[in-house]
Structures are given as C-alpha cells and as structure tokens.
PDB file of C-alpha atoms in Angstrom:
ATOM      1  CA  UNK A 162      66.143 -83.401 212.719  1.00  0.00           C
ATOM      2  CA  UNK A 163      67.340 -86.320 210.636  1.00  0.00           C
ATOM      3  CA  UNK A 164      67.503 -85.635 206.921  1.00  0.00           C
ATOM      4  CA  UNK A 165      67.019 -88.774 204.788  1.00  0.00           C
ATOM      5  CA  UNK A 166      69.793 -89.532 202.350  1.00  0.00           C
ATOM      6  CA  UNK A 167      69.279 -89.457 198.594  1.00  0.00           C
ATOM      7  CA  UNK A 168      69.380 -93.270 198.430  1.00  0.00           C
ATOM      8  CA  UNK A 169      66.794 -93.598 201.179  1.00  0.00           C
ATOM      9  CA  UNK A 170      64.467 -91.114 199.514  1.00  0.00           C
ATOM     10  CA  UNK A 171      64.882 -92.787 196.130  1.00  0.00           C
ATOM     11  CA  UNK A 172      64.122 -96.220 197.542  1.00  0.00           C
ATOM     12  CA  UNK A 173      61.021 -95.016 199.303  1.00  0.00           C
ATOM     13  CA  UNK A 174      59.834 -92.965 196.316  1.00  0.00           C
ATOM     14  CA  UNK A 175      60.407 -95.768 193.845  1.00  0.00           C
ATOM     15  CA  UNK A 176      58.698 -98.298 196.071  1.00  0.00           C
ATOM     16  CA  UNK A 177      55.688 -96.081 196.587  1.00  0.00           C
ATOM     17  CA  UNK A 178      55.380 -95.392 192.858  1.00  0.00           C
ATOM     18  CA  UNK A 179      55.619 -99.047 191.920  1.00  0.00           C
ATOM     19  CA  UNK A 180      53.155-100.225 194.517  1.00  0.00           C
ATOM     20  CA  UNK A 181      50.656 -97.465 193.767  1.00  0.00           C
ATOM     21  CA  UNK A 182      50.913 -98.280 190.061  1.00  0.00           C
ATOM     22  CA  UNK A 183      50.169-101.924 190.779  1.00  0.00           C
ATOM     23  CA  UNK A 184      47.112-100.953 192.767  1.00  0.00           C
ATOM     24  CA  UNK A 185      45.850 -98.765 189.929  1.00  0.00           C
ATOM     25  CA  UNK A 186      46.214-101.597 187.439  1.00  0.00           C
ATOM     26  CA  UNK A 187      44.323-103.936 189.755  1.00  0.00           C
ATOM     27  CA  UNK A 188      41.580-101.401 190.222  1.00  0.00           C
ATOM     28  CA  UNK A 189      41.170-100.762 186.486  1.00  0.00           C
ATOM     29  CA  UNK A 190      40.732-104.472 185.824  1.00  0.00           C
ATOM     30  CA  UNK A 191      37.613-104.553 187.991  1.00  0.00           C
ATOM     31  CA  UNK A 192      36.991-107.413 190.371  1.00  0.00           C
ATOM     32  CA  UNK A 193      40.149-109.451 190.851  1.00  0.00           C
ATOM     33  CA  UNK A 194      39.062-112.915 192.064  1.00  0.00           C
ATOM     34  CA  UNK A 195      42.555-114.353 192.432  1.00  0.00           C
ATOM     35  CA  UNK A 196      46.038-112.952 192.918  1.00  0.00           C
ATOM     36  CA  UNK A 197      49.274-114.886 193.149  1.00  0.00           C
ATOM     37  CA  UNK A 198      52.217-113.440 195.024  1.00  0.00           C
ATOM     38  CA  UNK A 199      55.748-114.700 194.513  1.00  0.00           C
ATOM     39  CA  UNK A 200      55.397-116.174 191.046  1.00  0.00           C
ATOM     40  CA  UNK A 201      54.542-112.802 189.540  1.00  0.00           C
ATOM     41  CA  UNK A 202      57.114-110.938 191.617  1.00  0.00           C
ATOM     42  CA  UNK A 203      59.903-113.392 190.798  1.00  0.00           C
ATOM     43  CA  UNK A 204      59.155-113.592 187.085  1.00  0.00           C
ATOM     44  CA  UNK A 205      62.464-111.972 186.209  1.00  0.00           C
ATOM     45  CA  UNK A 206      64.378-114.911 187.689  1.00  0.00           C
ATOM     46  CA  UNK A 207      65.542-116.385 190.958  1.00  0.00           C
ATOM     47  CA  UNK A 208      66.880-114.002 193.594  1.00  0.00           C
ATOM     48  CA  UNK A 209      70.461-114.915 194.408  1.00  0.00           C
ATOM     49  CA  UNK A 210      70.317-113.318 197.855  1.00  0.00           C
ATOM     50  CA  UNK A 211      67.157-115.202 198.845  1.00  0.00           C
ATOM     51  CA  UNK A 212      67.626-117.525 201.824  1.00  0.00           C
ATOM     52  CA  UNK A 213      65.515-120.176 200.166  1.00  0.00           C
ATOM     53  CA  UNK A 214      67.301-122.712 198.032  1.00  0.00           C
ATOM     54  CA  UNK A 215      66.901-122.310 194.273  1.00  0.00           C
ATOM     55  CA  UNK A 216      64.737-125.434 194.340  1.00  0.00           C
ATOM     56  CA  UNK A 217      62.441-123.940 196.963  1.00  0.00           C
ATOM     57  CA  UNK A 218      62.140-120.716 194.970  1.00  0.00           C
ATOM     58  CA  UNK A 219      61.105-122.660 191.880  1.00  0.00           C
ATOM     59  CA  UNK A 220      58.724-124.776 193.918  1.00  0.00           C
ATOM     60  CA  UNK A 221      57.113-121.641 195.348  1.00  0.00           C
ATOM     61  CA  UNK A 222      56.443-120.325 191.845  1.00  0.00           C
ATOM     62  CA  UNK A 223      54.959-123.655 190.834  1.00  0.00           C
ATOM     63  CA  UNK A 224      52.836-123.854 193.972  1.00  0.00           C
ATOM     64  CA  UNK A 225      51.349-120.424 193.338  1.00  0.00           C
ATOM     65  CA  UNK A 226      50.581-121.169 189.697  1.00  0.00           C
ATOM     66  CA  UNK A 227      49.085-124.608 190.379  1.00  0.00           C
ATOM     67  CA  UNK A 228      47.280-123.295 193.455  1.00  0.00           C
ATOM     68  CA  UNK A 229      45.751-120.489 191.407  1.00  0.00           C
ATOM     69  CA  UNK A 230      44.478-123.015 188.882  1.00  0.00           C
ATOM     70  CA  UNK A 231      42.912-125.137 191.652  1.00  0.00           C
ATOM     71  CA  UNK A 232      41.224-122.123 193.247  1.00  0.00           C
ATOM     72  CA  UNK A 233      39.828-120.990 189.886  1.00  0.00           C
ATOM     73  CA  UNK A 234      38.126-124.356 189.522  1.00  0.00           C
ATOM     74  CA  UNK A 235      36.024-123.722 192.640  1.00  0.00           C
ATOM     75  CA  UNK A 236      35.861-119.914 192.524  1.00  0.00           C
ATOM     76  CA  UNK A 237      32.609-117.969 192.664  1.00  0.00           C
ATOM     77  CA  UNK A 238      31.698-114.288 192.623  1.00  0.00           C
ATOM     78  CA  UNK A 239      32.229-113.974 196.385  1.00  0.00           C
ATOM     79  CA  UNK A 240      35.758-115.394 196.394  1.00  0.00           C
ATOM     80  CA  UNK A 241      38.708-113.002 196.275  1.00  0.00           C
ATOM     81  CA  UNK A 242      41.884-114.858 197.227  1.00  0.00           C
ATOM     82  CA  UNK A 243      45.574-113.968 197.297  1.00  0.00           C
ATOM     83  CA  UNK A 244      48.083-116.842 197.427  1.00  0.00           C
ATOM     84  CA  UNK A 245      51.686-116.343 198.511  1.00  0.00           C
ATOM     85  CA  UNK A 246      54.091-119.255 198.890  1.00  0.00           C
ATOM     86  CA  UNK A 247      57.390-118.965 200.760  1.00  0.00           C
ATOM     87  CA  UNK A 248      59.617-122.000 201.242  1.00  0.00           C
ATOM     88  CA  UNK A 249      56.633-124.188 200.319  1.00  0.00           C
ATOM     89  CA  UNK A 250      54.405-122.698 203.013  1.00  0.00           C
ATOM     90  CA  UNK A 251      51.323-120.984 201.582  1.00  0.00           C
ATOM     91  CA  UNK A 252      49.565-117.938 202.993  1.00  0.00           C
ATOM     92  CA  UNK A 253      45.961-117.353 201.911  1.00  0.00           C
ATOM     93  CA  UNK A 254      44.460-113.894 202.432  1.00  0.00           C
ATOM     94  CA  UNK A 255      41.368-112.237 201.048  1.00  0.00           C
ATOM     95  CA  UNK A 256      37.635-112.783 201.360  1.00  0.00           C
ATOM     96  CA  UNK A 257      35.117-115.543 200.707  1.00  0.00           C
ATOM     97  CA  UNK A 258      31.354-115.734 200.925  1.00  0.00           C
ATOM     98  CA  UNK A 259      31.044-118.499 203.523  1.00  0.00           C
ATOM     99  CA  UNK A 260      32.914-120.723 205.957  1.00  0.00           C
ATOM    100  CA  UNK A 261      32.349-123.582 203.506  1.00  0.00           C
ATOM    101  CA  UNK A 262      34.194-121.641 200.783  1.00  0.00           C
ATOM    102  CA  UNK A 263      37.021-120.927 203.227  1.00  0.00           C
ATOM    103  CA  UNK A 264      37.411-124.629 204.055  1.00  0.00           C
ATOM    104  CA  UNK A 265      37.102-125.670 200.404  1.00  0.00           C
ATOM    105  CA  UNK A 266      39.820-123.252 199.306  1.00  0.00           C
ATOM    106  CA  UNK A 267      42.200-124.603 201.939  1.00  0.00           C
ATOM    107  CA  UNK A 268      41.413-128.217 201.074  1.00  0.00           C
ATOM    108  CA  UNK A 269      42.188-127.827 197.376  1.00  0.00           C
ATOM    109  CA  UNK A 270      45.350-125.888 198.129  1.00  0.00           C
ATOM    110  CA  UNK A 271      46.652-128.559 200.512  1.00  0.00           C
ATOM    111  CA  UNK A 272      46.467-131.054 197.648  1.00  0.00           C
ATOM    112  CA  UNK A 273      48.858-129.027 195.491  1.00  0.00           C
ATOM    113  CA  UNK A 274      52.214-130.747 194.987  1.00  0.00           C
ATOM    114  CA  UNK A 275      55.014-129.648 197.346  1.00  0.00           C
ATOM    115  CA  UNK A 276      52.812-127.669 199.754  1.00  0.00           C
ATOM    116  CA  UNK A 277      54.075-128.291 203.289  1.00  0.00           C
ATOM    117  CA  UNK A 278      51.517-126.230 205.186  1.00  0.00           C
ATOM    118  CA  UNK A 279      48.765-123.670 204.661  1.00  0.00           C
ATOM    119  CA  UNK A 280      48.093-120.567 206.766  1.00  0.00           C
ATOM    120  CA  UNK A 281      44.448-119.782 206.073  1.00  0.00           C
ATOM    121  CA  UNK A 282      43.744-116.114 206.821  1.00  0.00           C
ATOM    122  CA  UNK A 283      40.673-115.835 204.573  1.00  0.00           C
ATOM    123  CA  UNK A 284      37.826-113.766 205.996  1.00  0.00           C
ATOM    124  CA  UNK A 285      34.132-114.341 205.413  1.00  0.00           C
ATOM    125  CA  UNK A 286      32.703-111.062 204.201  1.00  0.00           C
ATOM    126  CA  UNK A 287      32.605-108.549 201.344  1.00  0.00           C
ATOM    127  CA  UNK A 288      35.678-108.041 199.203  1.00  0.00           C
ATOM    128  CA  UNK A 289      38.052-105.137 199.793  1.00  0.00           C
ATOM    129  CA  UNK A 290      37.242-101.843 198.145  1.00  0.00           C
ATOM    130  CA  UNK A 291      39.588-100.164 195.689  1.00  0.00           C
ATOM    131  CA  UNK A 292      40.731 -97.591 198.305  1.00  0.00           C
ATOM    132  CA  UNK A 293      41.473-100.444 200.738  1.00  0.00           C
ATOM    133  CA  UNK A 294      43.502-102.358 198.138  1.00  0.00           C
ATOM    134  CA  UNK A 295      45.392 -99.208 197.188  1.00  0.00           C
ATOM    135  CA  UNK A 296      46.161 -98.464 200.834  1.00  0.00           C
ATOM    136  CA  UNK A 297      47.347-102.048 201.443  1.00  0.00           C
ATOM    137  CA  UNK A 298      49.679-101.835 198.461  1.00  0.00           C
ATOM    138  CA  UNK A 299      51.019 -98.511 199.701  1.00  0.00           C
ATOM    139  CA  UNK A 300      51.584 -99.923 203.202  1.00  0.00           C
ATOM    140  CA  UNK A 301      53.493-102.865 201.725  1.00  0.00           C
ATOM    141  CA  UNK A 302      55.764-100.448 199.896  1.00  0.00           C
ATOM    142  CA  UNK A 303      56.404 -98.416 203.035  1.00  0.00           C
ATOM    143  CA  UNK A 304      57.202-101.521 205.090  1.00  0.00           C
ATOM    144  CA  UNK A 305      59.617-102.800 202.436  1.00  0.00           C
ATOM    145  CA  UNK A 306      61.340 -99.419 202.271  1.00  0.00           C
ATOM    146  CA  UNK A 307      61.635 -99.296 206.071  1.00  0.00           C
ATOM    147  CA  UNK A 308      63.190-102.763 206.161  1.00  0.00           C
ATOM    148  CA  UNK A 309      65.631-101.762 203.433  1.00  0.00           C
ATOM    149  CA  UNK A 310      66.627 -98.686 205.427  1.00  0.00           C
ATOM    150  CA  UNK A 311      67.376-100.764 208.527  1.00  0.00           C
ATOM    151  CA  UNK A 312      71.076-101.525 208.904  1.00  0.00           C
ATOM    152  CA  UNK A 313      70.848-104.423 211.348  1.00  0.00           C
ATOM    153  CA  UNK A 314      68.677-106.898 209.393  1.00  0.00           C
ATOM    154  CA  UNK A 315      68.716-108.421 205.943  1.00  0.00           C
ATOM    155  CA  UNK A 316      65.579-107.136 204.182  1.00  0.00           C
ATOM    156  CA  UNK A 317      65.540-109.954 201.611  1.00  0.00           C
ATOM    157  CA  UNK A 318      64.918-112.394 204.448  1.00  0.00           C
ATOM    158  CA  UNK A 319      61.262-111.377 204.437  1.00  0.00           C
ATOM    159  CA  UNK A 320      58.308-111.267 202.090  1.00  0.00           C
ATOM    160  CA  UNK A 321      55.670-108.680 202.991  1.00  0.00           C
ATOM    161  CA  UNK A 322      51.938-109.103 202.324  1.00  0.00           C
ATOM    162  CA  UNK A 323      49.266-106.625 203.453  1.00  0.00           C
ATOM    163  CA  UNK A 324      45.524-107.255 203.683  1.00  0.00           C
ATOM    164  CA  UNK A 325      43.186-104.620 205.153  1.00  0.00           C
ATOM    165  CA  UNK A 326      45.888-103.073 207.287  1.00  0.00           C
ATOM    166  CA  UNK A 327      47.232-106.390 208.581  1.00  0.00           C
ATOM    167  CA  UNK A 328      50.840-106.972 207.536  1.00  0.00           C
ATOM    168  CA  UNK A 329      52.031-110.563 207.164  1.00  0.00           C
ATOM    169  CA  UNK A 330      55.770-111.123 207.481  1.00  0.00           C
ATOM    170  CA  UNK A 331      56.953-114.320 205.784  1.00  0.00           C
ATOM    171  CA  UNK A 332      60.514-115.555 205.710  1.00  0.00           C
ATOM    172  CA  UNK A 333      63.400-117.550 207.129  1.00  0.00           C
ATOM    173  CA  UNK A 334      65.096-115.662 209.950  1.00  0.00           C
ATOM    174  CA  UNK A 335      66.506-115.799 213.439  1.00  0.00           C
ATOM    175  CA  UNK A 336      64.432-114.783 216.431  1.00  0.00           C
ATOM    176  CA  UNK A 337      66.312-111.487 216.699  1.00  0.00           C
ATOM    177  CA  UNK A 338      65.746-110.665 213.035  1.00  0.00           C
ATOM    178  CA  UNK A 339      62.070-111.552 213.289  1.00  0.00           C
ATOM    179  CA  UNK A 340      61.532-109.409 216.370  1.00  0.00           C
ATOM    180  CA  UNK A 341      63.416-106.516 214.794  1.00  0.00           C
ATOM    181  CA  UNK A 342      61.403-106.733 211.555  1.00  0.00           C
ATOM    182  CA  UNK A 343      58.219-106.829 213.631  1.00  0.00           C
ATOM    183  CA  UNK A 344      59.181-103.700 215.546  1.00  0.00           C
ATOM    184  CA  UNK A 345      60.004-101.865 212.323  1.00  0.00           C
ATOM    185  CA  UNK A 346      56.716-102.911 210.722  1.00  0.00           C
ATOM    186  CA  UNK A 347      54.668-101.874 213.730  1.00  0.00           C
ATOM    187  CA  UNK A 348      56.203 -98.420 213.481  1.00  0.00           C
ATOM    188  CA  UNK A 349      54.921 -97.864 209.924  1.00  0.00           C
ATOM    189  CA  UNK A 350      51.854 -95.637 209.771  1.00  0.00           C
ATOM    190  CA  UNK A 351      48.698 -97.412 208.678  1.00  0.00           C
ATOM    191  CA  UNK A 352      49.684-100.837 210.026  1.00  0.00           C
ATOM    192  CA  UNK A 353      46.904-102.177 212.268  1.00  0.00           C
ATOM    193  CA  UNK A 354      48.342-105.595 213.058  1.00  0.00           C
ATOM    194  CA  UNK A 355      51.390-107.730 212.322  1.00  0.00           C
ATOM    195  CA  UNK A 356      51.247-111.497 211.794  1.00  0.00           C
ATOM    196  CA  UNK A 357      54.534-113.378 211.611  1.00  0.00           C
ATOM    197  CA  UNK A 358      54.623-116.462 209.397  1.00  0.00           C
ATOM    198  CA  UNK A 359      58.343-117.052 209.803  1.00  0.00           C
ATOM    199  CA  UNK A 360      60.509-120.154 210.017  1.00  0.00           C
ATOM    200  CA  UNK A 361      62.690-119.409 213.034  1.00  0.00           C
ATOM    201  CA  UNK A 362      66.250-120.716 212.705  1.00  0.00           C
ATOM    202  CA  UNK A 363      69.311-120.442 214.905  1.00  0.00           C
ATOM    203  CA  UNK A 364      72.372-118.443 213.870  1.00  0.00           C
ATOM    204  CA  UNK A 365      74.292-121.689 213.339  1.00  0.00           C
ATOM    205  CA  UNK A 366      71.540-123.244 211.225  1.00  0.00           C
ATOM    206  CA  UNK A 367      71.267-120.042 209.199  1.00  0.00           C
ATOM    207  CA  UNK A 368      75.004-120.039 208.517  1.00  0.00           C
ATOM    208  CA  UNK A 369      74.915-123.686 207.446  1.00  0.00           C
ATOM    209  CA  UNK A 370      71.894-123.087 205.239  1.00  0.00           C
ATOM    210  CA  UNK A 371      73.496-120.053 203.608  1.00  0.00           C
ATOM    211  CA  UNK A 372      76.640-122.024 202.813  1.00  0.00           C
ATOM    212  CA  UNK A 373      74.587-124.886 201.383  1.00  0.00           C
ATOM    213  CA  UNK A 374      72.503-122.571 199.196  1.00  0.00           C
ATOM    214  CA  UNK A 375      75.571-120.728 197.876  1.00  0.00           C
ATOM    215  CA  UNK A 376      77.657-123.844 197.166  1.00  0.00           C
ATOM    216  CA  UNK A 377      78.200-124.256 193.391  1.00  0.00           C
ATOM    217  CA  UNK A 378      76.955-127.430 191.753  1.00  0.00           C
ATOM    218  CA  UNK A 379      79.724-129.874 190.786  1.00  0.00           C
ATOM    219  CA  UNK A 380      80.861-129.675 187.160  1.00  0.00           C
ATOM    220  CA  UNK A 381      81.505-133.033 185.550  1.00  0.00           C
ATOM    221  CA  UNK A 382      84.266-133.532 183.014  1.00  0.00           C
ATOM    222  CA  UNK A 383      83.106-134.151 179.418  1.00  0.00           C
ATOM    223  CA  UNK A 384      85.376-137.196 179.246  1.00  0.00           C
ATOM    224  CA  UNK A 385      83.927-138.704 182.400  1.00  0.00           C
ATOM    225  CA  UNK A 386      81.895-141.872 181.875  1.00  0.00           C
ATOM    226  CA  UNK A 387      80.401-141.820 185.362  1.00  0.00           C
ATOM    227  CA  UNK A 388      76.662-141.200 185.506  1.00  0.00           C
ATOM    228  CA  UNK A 389      75.638-137.736 186.686  1.00  0.00           C
ATOM    229  CA  UNK A 390      74.384-137.643 190.270  1.00  0.00           C
ATOM    230  CA  UNK A 391      70.597-137.563 190.543  1.00  0.00           C
ATOM    231  CA  UNK A 392      70.325-136.385 194.145  1.00  0.00           C
ATOM    232  CA  UNK A 393      71.150-132.749 193.390  1.00  0.00           C
ATOM    233  CA  UNK A 394      67.707-131.806 192.062  1.00  0.00           C
ATOM    234  CA  UNK A 395      65.395-130.074 194.500  1.00  0.00           C
ATOM    235  CA  UNK A 396      62.659-129.682 191.909  1.00  0.00           C
ATOM    236  CA  UNK A 397      61.354-133.128 190.878  1.00  0.00           C
ATOM    237  CA  UNK A 398      58.589-133.028 188.311  1.00  0.00           C
ATOM    238  CA  UNK A 399      55.051-133.820 189.507  1.00  0.00           C
ATOM    239  CA  UNK A 400      53.528-136.135 190.528  1.00  0.00           C
ATOM    240  CA  UNK A 401      55.614-136.307 193.686  1.00  0.00           C
ATOM    241  CA  UNK A 402      55.293-137.159 197.341  1.00  0.00           C
ATOM    242  CA  UNK A 403      54.457-134.306 199.724  1.00  0.00           C
ATOM    243  CA  UNK A 404      57.530-132.712 201.249  1.00  0.00           C
ATOM    244  CA  UNK A 405      58.063-133.317 204.968  1.00  0.00           C
ATOM    245  CA  UNK A 406      57.191-130.533 207.373  1.00  0.00           C
ATOM    246  CA  UNK A 407      60.181-128.467 208.593  1.00  0.00           C
ATOM    247  CA  UNK A 408      61.623-129.619 211.878  1.00  0.00           C
ATOM    248  CA  UNK A 409      61.268-126.228 213.529  1.00  0.00           C
ATOM    249  CA  UNK A 410      58.046-125.243 211.819  1.00  0.00           C
ATOM    250  CA  UNK A 411      56.912-121.717 211.236  1.00  0.00           C
ATOM    251  CA  UNK A 412      55.985-119.229 213.883  1.00  0.00           C
ATOM    252  CA  UNK A 413      52.549-117.807 213.137  1.00  0.00           C
ATOM    253  CA  UNK A 414      52.144-115.128 215.753  1.00  0.00           C
ATOM    254  CA  UNK A 415      49.659-112.247 215.728  1.00  0.00           C
ATOM    255  CA  UNK A 416      51.299-109.141 217.159  1.00  0.00           C
ATOM    256  CA  UNK A 417      49.041-106.220 217.972  1.00  0.00           C
TER     257      UNK A 417
END
C-alpha cells in the first residue's frame, strides 16, 4: 500500500478546502449569471512559471473582464456563463435558454479585443444546481492536486475547468504532456469526460518559447539619448487589430 507523503496530503487537503469554500460562496450568492476564470484567479499577479508570455497573461485578464461586460449586456435569467481565457483563446461553459442565446453570446465574445478564437461549450438547458456546482469545484481541485503530484509533467502548463463532470484542460503543452495530463484526469473519480483545448507545441518550440518568455527586458542607460524601443510591448491598449490565429492552432478533442 502506498502511503501519501505529508506534502501530497497537504496539497490535496488545501486544494479541496479552497475549492469547496469557493463553491459555498457561489451558492450563498444565489444565481450566478456570469463567472470569469483567469482574471479572478490571477488577481495576485502574473505567474512567473506560466508558459504564456506576460503580455498574453495580461491580455487574458483583459479578455475575461471585457468579455464579462459584453455578456452582461445581453444576459437574461436563463443565461449562466463561465468565461476562461488562456493565451487569448476563450472557453465558454455553462447554460443558456436557447440556441439563439448561445450564438449571441459567442458573437459578442468574438468581438472582444485580442480574442483569437472561441470554444463554445454552452448547453441549452436549465442551470446547474448547487450540488452540481459544488461537485464540479471539488473535481477541479482533485484534478489539480493529481497533476501536481505527477512527477513527469509540469502542472502549471494547464488550466483546469469543470462543468457538470466534464473537465476541460487548457494550456500550452507537447503532445506527450497533453496525453499524460489526459490520462491523469481520466483517472480522477467523478470525471465523466475530458475535453482538451490545448495548443500543441513541439519540444523545440517549447524550449524556444520558454527562453523568449524568461528573457529579461533590456535596460536602457539614463544617459542614453536613443528612443526606447516600442516593439517590446505585447499589450497594446485598445482599440487594436485582432491578433492572428496561432500557426498550430489548439487541439479541441473530446476524450471519453
């Protein structure tokens, strides 16, 4: 019999407590018509170990906040939407009252600055019950803890979202990492289905991207009279042109 280490138990316990607490807060507030993902989670600052560039992380926060505002403008009592942006790709989960509402939500979100693509997983039907939301939050915590316990993948490569037992894996990862994370997630009790919304990169591309993201910005001398370079910014202020789609795209693959 394998006995979990103290660190493993503490990670799992802390994750479960945090996620269950979040579910209780959501339940006490009554009907929650709109939830944003990364902006709230990353409120304490940018994650240095994130594979996204700092510009992409900031853009994702902005996308979620602006997207939430756009959805609120068209929201009705039957619309319960969660928005999560990762590397400027937006996942929409939740429920709406009609196919027209589902299309309208996607249309307004596609017009948000910097959005490269939208994965619309909204379902027409009644909103999730409090027990369902609590269970989804608990599953998310268990999946995150399982990924952290794994020694052969980098857990921060992935963002985990759960909706009615379906776990969405978002991130930037190699094929091996994605398959491994999928296998781990499928082994978590309570997971009904896994959907991968992952930008697949090669090992070489990942190494190049990691070096680029970790490279320090050049420091100019105070006595220098040369103008500061303007091409360093990855976060231009709106209005701005839509960002081009990634060359490799994202792999959106249901895995049962």
